[in-house]
Structure formats: structure tokens, C-alpha cells
XYZ file of C-alpha atoms in Angstrom:
290
model
C 1.182 -17.995 -13.868
C -0.783 -19.176 -10.806
C -0.543 -16.937 -7.794
C -2.012 -17.235 -4.304
C -4.625 -15.041 -2.755
C -3.836 -13.807 0.778
C -5.206 -11.652 3.531
C -3.242 -8.438 3.010
C -1.402 -7.126 0.008
C 1.008 -4.195 0.609
C 1.720 -2.172 -2.542
C 4.829 -0.008 -2.734
C 5.500 2.123 -5.869
C 9.113 3.276 -6.139
C 11.103 5.606 -8.309
C 14.880 5.833 -7.951
C 15.899 9.095 -6.291
C 18.939 11.159 -7.308
C 20.515 11.275 -3.828
C 19.022 8.666 -1.470
C 17.282 5.305 -1.869
C 14.964 4.513 1.063
C 13.231 1.454 -0.375
C 15.544 -1.145 1.182
C 15.041 0.349 4.623
C 11.317 0.314 4.118
C 11.270 -3.284 3.076
C 13.545 -4.289 5.954
C 11.282 -2.557 8.442
C 8.245 -4.409 7.098
C 9.846 -7.859 6.752
C 12.133 -8.287 9.752
C 9.314 -7.345 12.152
C 6.999 -10.151 10.884
C 6.234 -13.083 13.166
C 6.675 -16.576 11.693
C 2.981 -17.271 11.314
C 2.260 -13.929 9.546
C 4.267 -14.338 6.332
C 1.715 -16.761 4.900
C -1.007 -14.101 5.197
C 0.958 -11.312 3.563
C 2.175 -10.291 0.101
C 4.327 -7.216 -0.564
C 4.391 -5.982 -4.168
C 7.013 -3.447 -5.238
C 6.321 -1.602 -8.494
C 9.573 -0.267 -9.978
C 8.274 2.695 -11.883
C 11.453 3.984 -13.555
C 11.168 4.143 -17.359
C 14.986 4.323 -17.486
C 15.703 0.590 -17.701
C 19.212 0.995 -16.223
C 17.840 2.685 -13.117
C 15.061 0.120 -12.827
C 17.471 -2.791 -13.068
C 19.683 -1.374 -10.330
C 16.723 -1.236 -7.988
C 15.546 -4.725 -8.927
C 19.027 -6.199 -8.342
C 19.316 -4.423 -4.991
C 16.047 -5.886 -3.789
C 16.892 -9.345 -5.116
C 20.294 -9.205 -3.405
C 19.033 -8.168 -0.050
C 15.663 -9.949 0.090
C 16.094 -12.982 -2.121
C 14.785 -15.355 0.514
C 11.467 -13.413 0.714
C 11.225 -13.391 -3.084
C 11.788 -17.177 -3.121
C 9.001 -17.832 -0.555
C 6.540 -15.513 -2.345
C 6.156 -12.978 0.477
C 7.708 -10.350 -1.788
C 7.264 -9.696 -5.486
C 8.780 -7.131 -7.822
C 7.014 -5.866 -10.913
C 8.259 -3.343 -13.422
C 6.446 -0.508 -15.202
C 5.983 -1.120 -18.927
C 8.063 0.829 -21.445
C 7.328 4.487 -22.114
C 5.523 3.607 -25.347
C 2.745 2.022 -23.183
C 1.916 5.354 -21.544
C 0.114 8.351 -23.095
C 2.326 11.365 -23.814
C 3.020 12.882 -20.398
C 5.468 15.534 -21.495
C 3.013 18.136 -22.855
C 0.041 17.969 -20.498
C -2.175 20.949 -19.713
C -1.480 22.189 -16.201
C -4.430 23.114 -13.934
C -2.633 23.862 -10.681
C 0.181 26.263 -11.583
C 2.696 23.397 -11.566
C 5.875 23.200 -13.607
C 5.993 20.772 -16.551
C 8.275 18.535 -14.414
C 5.775 18.372 -11.574
C 2.824 17.885 -13.937
C 4.636 14.937 -15.551
C 5.567 13.524 -12.110
C 2.053 13.602 -10.624
C 0.437 12.263 -13.831
C 2.888 9.369 -14.034
C 2.223 8.767 -10.339
C -1.483 8.315 -10.997
C -0.766 5.760 -13.698
C 1.778 3.890 -11.546
C -0.845 3.654 -8.762
C -3.353 2.282 -11.262
C -0.871 -0.352 -12.510
C 0.009 -1.446 -8.979
C -3.621 -1.686 -7.908
C -4.642 -3.538 -10.996
C -1.903 -6.128 -10.434
C -2.825 -6.453 -6.714
C -6.609 -6.297 -6.663
C -7.243 -10.058 -7.036
C -4.362 -11.096 -4.801
C -5.805 -10.497 -1.355
C -8.744 -9.433 0.818
C -7.321 -6.036 1.746
C -4.824 -3.759 -0.016
C -2.516 -1.377 1.861
C -0.450 1.204 -0.049
C 2.734 2.616 1.318
C 5.325 5.037 0.025
C 8.880 3.799 -0.488
C 10.336 5.893 2.304
C 8.578 4.841 5.518
C 9.312 2.626 8.497
C 7.156 0.760 10.963
C 7.608 -1.265 14.175
C 7.127 -4.833 15.334
C 3.449 -5.876 15.426
C 2.309 -3.741 12.505
C 0.669 -6.626 10.629
C -1.145 -7.899 13.705
C -2.453 -4.404 14.512
C -3.795 -3.860 10.975
C -5.503 -7.210 10.792
C -6.985 -6.800 14.292
C -8.259 -3.329 13.351
C -9.971 -4.369 10.092
C -11.503 -7.530 11.525
C -13.064 -5.665 14.471
C -14.891 -3.084 12.296
C -18.640 -3.645 12.546
C -19.488 -1.765 9.327
C -18.192 -1.808 5.773
C -15.536 0.825 4.979
C -14.066 2.400 1.884
C -10.678 3.316 3.334
C -8.714 3.348 6.581
C -5.870 5.794 7.215
C -3.002 4.196 9.191
C -0.952 7.406 8.817
C -1.777 11.056 8.507
C 0.737 11.834 5.761
C 0.549 11.551 1.973
C -0.331 8.172 0.430
C 1.168 6.345 3.376
C -0.757 3.587 5.035
C -4.002 3.804 3.228
C -5.905 0.515 3.366
C -8.781 -0.513 1.110
C -10.942 -3.613 0.733
C -9.697 -5.100 -2.532
C -13.231 -4.891 -3.899
C -12.899 -1.096 -4.336
C -9.582 -1.221 -6.264
C -11.210 -1.630 -9.675
C -12.954 1.723 -9.224
C -9.688 3.366 -8.107
C -7.840 1.937 -11.120
C -10.498 3.505 -13.376
C -10.335 6.820 -11.458
C -6.515 7.156 -11.749
C -6.517 5.996 -15.374
C -9.248 8.344 -16.525
C -8.198 11.430 -14.618
C -4.406 11.124 -14.436
C -3.999 14.426 -16.314
C -6.686 16.294 -14.397
C -5.466 16.312 -10.770
C -2.956 14.636 -8.421
C -3.868 11.569 -6.409
C -4.219 13.489 -3.176
C -7.093 15.456 -4.725
C -8.648 12.588 -6.736
C -8.829 10.166 -3.852
C -10.652 12.285 -1.256
C -13.139 13.536 -3.894
C -13.854 9.954 -4.938
C -14.100 8.807 -1.328
C -16.804 11.346 -0.529
C -19.067 9.789 -3.134
C -18.815 6.279 -1.627
C -21.517 5.071 0.719
C -18.949 3.324 2.895
C -16.995 5.180 5.602
C -13.496 6.504 5.513
C -11.856 5.803 8.890
C -8.816 7.263 10.622
C -6.955 5.435 13.318
C -5.921 7.251 16.477
C -2.522 5.648 16.418
C -0.466 5.868 13.190
C 2.044 3.038 12.762
C 4.017 4.225 9.785
C 6.639 6.995 9.943
C 7.905 9.002 6.963
C 11.746 9.014 6.787
C 12.473 10.332 3.277
C 13.929 13.793 2.918
C 14.451 13.780 -0.856
C 11.291 13.338 -2.926
C 11.019 11.148 -5.997
C 10.332 14.453 -7.732
C 13.895 15.604 -8.368
C 14.855 18.784 -6.561
C 11.973 18.595 -4.057
C 12.586 17.979 -0.312
C 9.844 16.966 2.114
C 10.995 16.743 5.767
C 7.636 15.455 6.979
C 7.162 13.561 10.268
C 3.945 12.046 11.619
C 3.779 13.164 15.216
C 1.086 10.599 15.936
C 3.515 7.754 15.139
C 3.000 4.967 17.719
C 4.785 1.679 18.305
C 2.547 -0.966 16.715
C 2.371 -3.088 19.880
C 1.102 -0.105 21.838
C -1.358 0.713 19.039
C -2.643 -2.850 19.193
C -3.130 -2.636 22.967
C -5.068 0.586 22.473
C -7.252 -0.993 19.785
C -7.970 -3.998 21.974
C -8.979 -1.743 24.869
C -11.323 0.189 22.509
C -13.006 -3.095 21.376
C -13.375 -4.212 25.004
C -15.015 -0.909 25.919
C -17.448 -1.286 23.006
C -18.319 -4.829 24.080
C -18.856 -3.830 27.691
C -21.129 -0.977 26.659
C -23.119 -3.261 24.339
C -21.936 -1.589 21.134
C -19.966 -4.560 19.828
C -20.536 -8.280 19.952
C -17.903 -10.937 20.612
C -19.814 -13.443 18.437
C -19.417 -11.177 15.363
C -15.696 -10.648 16.050
C -15.052 -14.357 16.634
C -16.863 -15.234 13.420
C -14.754 -12.792 11.424
C -11.456 -14.049 12.887
C -12.511 -17.660 12.170
C -13.440 -16.741 8.627
C -9.989 -15.166 8.063
C -8.290 -18.257 9.479
C -10.359 -20.568 7.210
C -9.581 -18.410 4.147
C -5.819 -18.777 4.897
C -6.043 -22.533 5.229
C -8.112 -22.966 2.040
C -6.352 -20.382 -0.103
C -7.257 -20.591 -3.775
C -4.715 -20.244 -6.549
C -5.795 -17.545 -8.967
C -4.377 -16.735 -12.436
C -3.137 -13.164 -12.567
C -1.737 -11.403 -15.632
C 1.841 -10.154 -15.399
C 5.022 -11.903 -14.414
C 7.078 -10.487 -11.510
C 10.496 -9.119 -12.579
C 13.245 -11.563 -11.846
C 10.733 -14.319 -11.144
């Protein structure tokens, strides 16, 4: 199946929760805030990670029912985790952190889900942003992210657009192959929030953190049954305001001689040309329902 390459791929892994489902609100927040000219530069991929096929199908049908138009235009895709027989035995893993068997299973499966999602997405766009399935954002989020990445003067390994969990972590797609290998090889050794920073420290490129975080965590019930996580990012900023702050920062750099307008203009023009001359690439895997 031929699929287009775009500027930004947003990956969202999801598992159906026992009490609340936040995924639809997350997708609505991302999609309804897009401007007309942005949808052609964006792909959102949802990985439904439930191994219970009934639960998975409920989620798929909910997304298809609410966001069918976005699925039809290719802005949104749904993929489904393979059957349990595909995975190694996750039920009798050695625990290294004093976790229960349930938590050890949950965090190990999470590593493998992340690897599946990144492998599917890594040839689909220039940058890859991973979100959790229980976050919201505000109008202008896409413009802010693309402005931020195109005004960086040096190569980077990762940018944090939120301070919480695996929310709003952006990578150049060129590093995803290494992350897929990391999560696949060490899924039973440590959780992702330990593996990723340790791996990042060994990279020569920088890990950056934005001053303004543009994604807010809204989920109370975790995808790990029985766990609650009432986390809020107190640095959450409206994306339009964050963009204004970023533009002011770039202007200050330019005025002080630390940043060149020629370089920025060239990068923006390169992104525009890539959108207009987008190549169709064969990617393994067929989106669920598509």
C-alpha cells in the first residue's frame, strides 16, 4: 500500500481503560484546532494496543464513527497491535523494580507497543511526535511545533513539549530506528521512562526542553488498571502564546547575532518544497478499517 510522507507524524498508543476513555477527546483537541493548510503536513497514527479483540474493535469503531472524514482524507490512521502470539511471553517476566506482575506486564507491553508504533511511523514523516491518549492542546499547536523545530540551529535528538510522562516528545524520524531497537531489546529490563533518558545521554545530539508546554494531561485513570494519576502540567501554555514567545526568542537571537534569517528562511522554504513534492513510499502494514 502506497502512503505519503509528511512533515509531522503524531503517534498515539492507546489501551482501553476500565472507567474512562479519553482518546476521543485527545483526537478532537488535535484535529479541530488545525488550520486548513496544515492538514496536508500532518499524519496522526493511533495504535490500538488491546490484545482483547472485542475491546480493540470498540475503540476502532468509536474513532471511525467520530472522525471518519479525517480517516478518509488520510490525516488520521488507525493500526492495531498484532495478536498475543506475536509477542514474547509477558506474564512471567523477572521484576527488577519491586513491581507487581501486573505492572511488570503493563510496562513491558508498553515498550513493545511504542516500538510497533515507531516502526510503522518512522518512514512516514520528517519528525515524529508521541503523545499519550489522555491529553489536550490548544489552537496553534501544529504551527508552534513546526516553527520551533525549523528555527533550531543545531541537530537535536529529542524535544520535550511537555514536562510529564511520554507526552509531547518529538524526535527527528531518523532516530526512530534506534529507539525501536532499544524498546524491543530491553522491554523486559526497564520501563520506557528509564530507557529513553539513558539512551538519550549517549547521543551526540542535544535533548531540548521548551519553556512553554502545549499539551495538558487530563486522564485520571491510568491504562494500568487500578492506578490513578492526577497529574497536571503547570507550565501548560496556550499554543498561540507559546508561538509568540518562540518568535520573540528567535528575534532576540537574530538581533544579537546568534541566529541568521538566511538559515531560517532556507529551512522554511525546504519544508514547503518537501510538502509540494511529497513522495509516495511503500510502508508495511495496513491501517485497521482502511
